[in-house]
Amino acid sequence: DAKTTQPPSMDCAEGRAANLPCNHSTISGNEYVYWYRQIHSQGPQYIIHGLKNNETNEMASLIITEDRKSSTLILPHATLRDTAVYYCIVRVAQGGSEKLVFGKGMKLTVNP
Amino acid sequence: DTAVSQTPKYLVTQMGNDKSIKCEQNLGHDTMYWYKQDSKKFLKIMFSYNNKELIINETVPNRFSPKSPDKAHLNLHINSLELGDSAVYFCASSQGRRPYGYTFGSGTRLTVV
């Protein structure tokens, strides 16, 4: 299984961009990178995913390095509501299906 | 509202009891999951169903039995509850078997006393 490495925590000032790094040096060529987050006591929330091109949606941007060994999730204007645990995940295939395997994630704290 | 809904939200029960957690999604998804989040906050997949067919069955005790009467429902029945079963259980759904765009429910906090 391709694994990911994230710092355990990060702080960010409200209104500033939050850049959340993730290393996935063993990722295979056809494996996607997924980002989810879990706000305290809630169910995880899908944010974005990508293969090799940069991706952007209404929540965030995902920048994947050319060698695909790392990526950065960017929250362009962090708000207090973005305080959460963020999970960077590489898909795991099992028996023709794929599943999300959550690691420890990274706690982002957005400060006023 | 379109969502993944779980009932009950909280469940407190004694050791040895049998309990069920229900999950329903009205998103039209064809794949549903159960995840367990323990006290250390690790989220682990337990089961996955696609169109009522079991496709993922992690190493979970036989006391846990999922049931999917149709693709919009995935219930979790737990027999002979143990203290270690205390956790938050999340149901999720997705369209297809690929892990993007999962929608999670708000969780069921199970406490075994």
mmCIF file of C-alpha atoms in Angstrom:
data_model
loop_
_atom_site.group_PDB
_atom_site.id
_atom_site.type_symbol
_atom_site.label_atom_id
_atom_site.label_comp_id
_atom_site.label_asym_id
_atom_site.label_seq_id
_atom_site.Cartn_x
_atom_site.Cartn_y
_atom_site.Cartn_z
ATOM 1 C CA ASP A 1 0.000 0.000 0.000
ATOM 2 C CA ALA A 2 1.247 3.445 -0.832
ATOM 3 C CA LYS A 3 1.537 5.395 2.390
ATOM 4 C CA THR A 4 1.440 9.066 3.160
ATOM 5 C CA THR A 5 3.337 11.202 5.635
ATOM 6 C CA GLN A 6 1.975 14.413 7.060
ATOM 7 C CA PRO A 7 3.223 16.678 9.843
ATOM 8 C CA PRO A 8 1.146 16.119 12.983
ATOM 9 C CA SER A 9 -0.053 19.674 13.258
ATOM 10 C CA MET A 10 0.065 23.141 11.763
ATOM 11 C CA ASP A 11 -1.187 26.581 12.679
ATOM 12 C CA CYS A 12 -2.461 29.203 10.313
ATOM 13 C CA ALA A 13 -3.731 32.738 10.751
ATOM 14 C CA GLU A 14 -7.298 33.446 9.733
ATOM 15 C CA GLY A 15 -7.527 34.917 6.262
ATOM 16 C CA ARG A 16 -4.146 33.600 5.189
ATOM 17 C CA ALA A 17 -3.504 30.714 2.862
ATOM 18 C CA ALA A 18 -3.002 27.368 4.539
ATOM 19 C CA ASN A 19 -0.569 25.074 2.735
ATOM 20 C CA LEU A 20 -0.832 21.499 3.936
ATOM 21 C CA PRO A 21 1.991 19.218 2.795
ATOM 22 C CA CYS A 22 1.886 15.493 2.178
ATOM 23 C CA ASN A 23 4.587 13.047 1.136
ATOM 24 C CA HIS A 24 3.704 9.903 -0.791
ATOM 25 C CA SER A 25 7.021 8.786 -2.192
ATOM 26 C CA THR A 26 5.869 5.210 -2.924
ATOM 27 C CA ILE A 27 2.820 6.196 -4.935
ATOM 28 C CA SER A 28 2.207 4.203 -8.103
ATOM 29 C CA GLY A 29 1.581 5.734 -11.480
ATOM 30 C CA ASN A 30 -2.148 5.116 -11.483
ATOM 31 C CA GLU A 31 -2.866 5.974 -7.869
ATOM 32 C CA TYR A 32 -4.812 9.075 -6.982
ATOM 33 C CA VAL A 33 -4.217 11.350 -4.021
ATOM 34 C CA TYR A 34 -7.287 12.176 -1.959
ATOM 35 C CA TRP A 35 -7.824 14.778 0.709
ATOM 36 C CA TYR A 36 -10.474 14.584 3.387
ATOM 37 C CA ARG A 37 -10.955 16.491 6.581
ATOM 38 C CA GLN A 38 -12.725 15.823 9.841
ATOM 39 C CA ILE A 39 -14.054 18.687 11.845
ATOM 40 C CA HIS A 40 -14.394 17.850 15.503
ATOM 41 C CA SER A 41 -16.947 15.069 16.160
ATOM 42 C CA GLN A 42 -18.280 15.164 12.594
ATOM 43 C CA GLY A 43 -17.956 12.650 9.803
ATOM 44 C CA PRO A 44 -15.038 13.093 7.424
ATOM 45 C CA GLN A 45 -15.643 15.418 4.502
ATOM 46 C CA TYR A 46 -14.278 14.948 1.007
ATOM 47 C CA ILE A 47 -12.209 17.911 -0.195
ATOM 48 C CA ILE A 48 -10.455 17.113 -3.452
ATOM 49 C CA HIS A 49 -8.504 14.473 -5.331
ATOM 50 C CA GLY A 50 -5.988 14.375 -8.163
ATOM 51 C CA LEU A 51 -3.735 12.143 -10.229
ATOM 52 C CA LYS A 52 -0.966 14.296 -11.648
ATOM 53 C CA ASN A 53 -2.428 17.583 -12.733
ATOM 54 C CA ASN A 54 -3.167 20.384 -10.316
ATOM 55 C CA GLU A 55 -6.789 20.524 -9.311
ATOM 56 C CA THR A 56 -9.019 23.254 -7.938
ATOM 57 C CA ASN A 57 -12.555 23.292 -6.664
ATOM 58 C CA GLU A 58 -14.657 25.551 -4.495
ATOM 59 C CA MET A 59 -12.990 24.303 -1.341
ATOM 60 C CA ALA A 60 -9.305 24.049 -2.136
ATOM 61 C CA SER A 61 -6.490 23.563 -4.610
ATOM 62 C CA LEU A 62 -4.290 20.516 -4.904
ATOM 63 C CA ILE A 63 -0.764 20.856 -6.183
ATOM 64 C CA ILE A 64 1.010 17.609 -7.076
ATOM 65 C CA THR A 65 4.726 17.632 -7.820
ATOM 66 C CA GLU A 66 5.876 16.450 -11.205
ATOM 67 C CA ASP A 67 7.399 13.274 -9.761
ATOM 68 C CA ARG A 68 4.144 12.748 -7.825
ATOM 69 C CA LYS A 69 6.015 12.015 -4.624
ATOM 70 C CA SER A 70 4.408 14.844 -2.735
ATOM 71 C CA SER A 71 1.452 17.169 -2.843
ATOM 72 C CA THR A 72 0.136 20.281 -1.151
ATOM 73 C CA LEU A 73 -3.421 21.100 -0.279
ATOM 74 C CA ILE A 74 -4.058 24.826 -0.351
ATOM 75 C CA LEU A 75 -6.899 26.521 1.459
ATOM 76 C CA PRO A 76 -6.630 30.001 -0.096
ATOM 77 C CA HIS A 77 -8.267 32.003 2.697
ATOM 78 C CA ALA A 78 -8.425 29.949 5.866
ATOM 79 C CA THR A 79 -11.302 30.581 8.251
ATOM 80 C CA LEU A 80 -11.870 29.423 11.808
ATOM 81 C CA ARG A 81 -14.242 26.788 10.426
ATOM 82 C CA ASP A 82 -11.341 25.188 8.576
ATOM 83 C CA THR A 83 -9.884 24.023 11.880
ATOM 84 C CA ALA A 84 -9.929 20.244 11.488
ATOM 85 C CA VAL A 85 -7.849 17.121 11.032
ATOM 86 C CA TYR A 86 -6.816 16.830 7.387
ATOM 87 C CA TYR A 87 -6.114 13.452 5.845
ATOM 88 C CA CYS A 88 -3.985 12.887 2.774
ATOM 89 C CA ILE A 89 -4.786 9.448 1.378
ATOM 90 C CA VAL A 90 -3.586 7.317 -1.488
ATOM 91 C CA ARG A 91 -6.099 4.769 -2.613
ATOM 92 C CA VAL A 92 -5.702 1.138 -1.686
ATOM 93 C CA ALA A 93 -6.949 -1.470 -4.091
ATOM 94 C CA GLN A 94 -8.494 -4.665 -2.802
ATOM 95 C CA GLY A 95 -10.192 -7.293 -4.887
ATOM 96 C CA GLY A 96 -11.213 -4.965 -7.688
ATOM 97 C CA SER A 97 -12.417 -2.356 -5.260
ATOM 98 C CA GLU A 98 -10.740 0.591 -3.717
ATOM 99 C CA LYS A 99 -10.992 1.794 -0.187
ATOM 100 C CA LEU A 100 -10.006 4.802 1.832
ATOM 101 C CA VAL A 101 -7.368 4.037 4.429
ATOM 102 C CA PHE A 102 -7.042 6.895 6.872
ATOM 103 C CA GLY A 103 -3.737 7.647 8.555
ATOM 104 C CA LYS A 104 -3.183 9.890 11.537
ATOM 105 C CA GLY A 105 -3.804 13.029 9.548
ATOM 106 C CA MET A 106 -2.679 16.533 10.378
ATOM 107 C CA LYS A 107 -4.407 18.864 12.802
ATOM 108 C CA LEU A 108 -4.803 22.323 11.287
ATOM 109 C CA THR A 109 -5.637 25.068 13.728
ATOM 110 C CA VAL A 110 -6.742 28.374 12.266
ATOM 111 C CA ASN A 111 -6.151 31.178 14.729
ATOM 112 C CA PRO A 112 -8.006 34.510 14.832
ATOM 113 C CA ASP B 1 -32.004 17.070 2.753
ATOM 114 C CA THR B 2 -29.831 14.763 0.718
ATOM 115 C CA ALA B 3 -27.493 13.029 3.112
ATOM 116 C CA VAL B 4 -26.248 9.941 4.815
ATOM 117 C CA SER B 5 -28.238 9.540 7.987
ATOM 118 C CA GLN B 6 -27.439 7.252 10.879
ATOM 119 C CA THR B 7 -29.580 6.261 13.818
ATOM 120 C CA PRO B 8 -29.192 6.412 16.681
ATOM 121 C CA LYS B 9 -26.704 9.211 17.219
ATOM 122 C CA TYR B 10 -25.840 7.967 20.689
ATOM 123 C CA LEU B 11 -26.106 4.468 22.049
ATOM 124 C CA VAL B 12 -25.262 3.408 25.588
ATOM 125 C CA THR B 13 -25.647 -0.256 26.395
ATOM 126 C CA GLN B 14 -24.391 -2.951 28.693
ATOM 127 C CA MET B 15 -21.856 -5.612 27.886
ATOM 128 C CA GLY B 16 -23.348 -8.702 26.332
ATOM 129 C CA ASN B 17 -26.269 -6.930 24.701
ATOM 130 C CA ASP B 18 -27.077 -7.002 20.987
ATOM 131 C CA LYS B 19 -27.592 -3.706 19.195
ATOM 132 C CA SER B 20 -28.100 -2.366 15.695
ATOM 133 C CA ILE B 21 -27.121 0.866 13.990
ATOM 134 C CA LYS B 22 -29.026 1.907 10.903
ATOM 135 C CA CYS B 23 -27.753 3.859 7.938
ATOM 136 C CA GLU B 24 -29.642 5.283 5.000
ATOM 137 C CA GLN B 25 -28.501 7.401 2.090
ATOM 138 C CA ASN B 26 -30.687 9.249 -0.396
ATOM 139 C CA LEU B 27 -27.883 10.282 -2.704
ATOM 140 C CA GLY B 28 -28.511 7.503 -5.200
ATOM 141 C CA HIS B 29 -25.096 6.018 -4.462
ATOM 142 C CA ASP B 30 -24.519 2.328 -5.032
ATOM 143 C CA THR B 31 -21.711 1.708 -2.531
ATOM 144 C CA MET B 32 -21.890 1.991 1.234
ATOM 145 C CA TYR B 33 -19.357 1.567 4.021
ATOM 146 C CA TRP B 34 -18.966 1.236 7.741
ATOM 147 C CA TYR B 35 -15.981 2.823 9.470
ATOM 148 C CA LYS B 36 -14.979 2.650 13.120
ATOM 149 C CA GLN B 37 -13.177 5.478 14.896
ATOM 150 C CA ASP B 38 -11.680 4.441 18.202
ATOM 151 C CA SER B 39 -10.618 6.541 21.174
ATOM 152 C CA LYS B 40 -7.270 7.280 19.519
ATOM 153 C CA LYS B 41 -9.187 8.769 16.607
ATOM 154 C CA PHE B 42 -8.025 6.234 14.038
ATOM 155 C CA LEU B 43 -10.615 5.670 11.321
ATOM 156 C CA LYS B 44 -10.711 2.101 10.089
ATOM 157 C CA ILE B 45 -12.877 0.600 7.408
ATOM 158 C CA MET B 46 -14.959 -2.376 8.476
ATOM 159 C CA PHE B 47 -17.215 -3.281 5.585
ATOM 160 C CA SER B 48 -18.228 -2.155 2.142
ATOM 161 C CA TYR B 49 -21.246 -3.077 0.057
ATOM 162 C CA ASN B 50 -21.830 -2.398 -3.610
ATOM 163 C CA ASN B 51 -25.392 -2.889 -4.811
ATOM 164 C CA LYS B 52 -26.111 -5.062 -1.774
ATOM 165 C CA GLU B 53 -23.040 -7.205 -2.420
ATOM 166 C CA LEU B 54 -20.336 -7.405 0.237
ATOM 167 C CA ILE B 55 -17.073 -6.315 -1.407
ATOM 168 C CA ILE B 56 -14.840 -5.416 1.519
ATOM 169 C CA ASN B 57 -14.760 -7.275 4.807
ATOM 170 C CA GLU B 58 -11.873 -6.282 6.999
ATOM 171 C CA THR B 59 -10.685 -8.331 9.957
ATOM 172 C CA VAL B 60 -13.720 -7.692 12.091
ATOM 173 C CA PRO B 61 -15.065 -10.060 14.770
ATOM 174 C CA ASN B 62 -17.952 -12.267 13.698
ATOM 175 C CA ARG B 63 -20.085 -10.460 16.254
ATOM 176 C CA PHE B 64 -20.346 -7.656 13.702
ATOM 177 C CA SER B 65 -22.749 -8.395 10.888
ATOM 178 C CA PRO B 66 -23.660 -5.865 8.228
ATOM 179 C CA LYS B 67 -26.903 -6.153 6.333
ATOM 180 C CA SER B 68 -27.886 -4.320 3.191
ATOM 181 C CA PRO B 69 -31.566 -4.790 2.317
ATOM 182 C CA ASP B 70 -31.180 -2.458 -0.652
ATOM 183 C CA LYS B 71 -28.496 -0.186 -1.996
ATOM 184 C CA ALA B 72 -29.784 2.779 0.002
ATOM 185 C CA HIS B 73 -29.442 1.046 3.364
ATOM 186 C CA LEU B 74 -26.577 -0.554 5.234
ATOM 187 C CA ASN B 75 -27.228 -1.585 8.802
ATOM 188 C CA LEU B 76 -24.719 -2.840 11.334
ATOM 189 C CA HIS B 77 -25.721 -5.407 13.911
ATOM 190 C CA ILE B 78 -23.434 -6.167 16.817
ATOM 191 C CA ASN B 79 -23.878 -9.216 19.018
ATOM 192 C CA SER B 80 -22.536 -9.732 22.527
ATOM 193 C CA LEU B 81 -21.173 -6.229 22.889
ATOM 194 C CA GLU B 82 -17.808 -5.803 24.573
ATOM 195 C CA LEU B 83 -16.161 -2.823 26.236
ATOM 196 C CA GLY B 84 -13.721 -2.582 23.333
ATOM 197 C CA ASP B 85 -16.566 -1.995 20.914
ATOM 198 C CA SER B 86 -16.999 1.480 22.344
ATOM 199 C CA ALA B 87 -16.250 3.865 19.500
ATOM 200 C CA VAL B 88 -17.839 6.170 16.974
ATOM 201 C CA TYR B 89 -19.178 4.308 13.962
ATOM 202 C CA PHE B 90 -19.488 6.161 10.684
ATOM 203 C CA CYS B 91 -21.500 5.122 7.697
ATOM 204 C CA ALA B 92 -20.515 6.433 4.277
ATOM 205 C CA SER B 93 -21.598 6.122 0.681
ATOM 206 C CA SER B 94 -20.121 6.721 -2.744
ATOM 207 C CA GLN B 95 -21.015 6.243 -6.363
ATOM 208 C CA GLY B 96 -18.995 3.359 -7.671
ATOM 209 C CA ARG B 97 -16.100 1.679 -5.947
ATOM 210 C CA ARG B 98 -13.590 4.489 -6.263
ATOM 211 C CA PRO B 99 -12.777 6.359 -3.053
ATOM 212 C CA TYR B 100 -13.462 9.893 -4.153
ATOM 213 C CA GLY B 101 -16.516 11.766 -3.139
ATOM 214 C CA TYR B 102 -17.389 9.642 -0.142
ATOM 215 C CA THR B 103 -20.209 11.186 1.874
ATOM 216 C CA PHE B 104 -20.083 10.328 5.546
ATOM 217 C CA GLY B 105 -22.856 10.309 8.080
ATOM 218 C CA SER B 106 -22.534 12.195 11.341
ATOM 219 C CA GLY B 107 -21.629 9.080 13.309
ATOM 220 C CA THR B 108 -23.063 6.918 16.065
ATOM 221 C CA ARG B 109 -21.271 7.096 19.388
ATOM 222 C CA LEU B 110 -21.505 3.663 20.977
ATOM 223 C CA THR B 111 -20.629 3.319 24.643
ATOM 224 C CA VAL B 112 -20.538 -0.127 26.194
ATOM 225 C CA VAL B 113 -20.634 -0.176 29.990
#
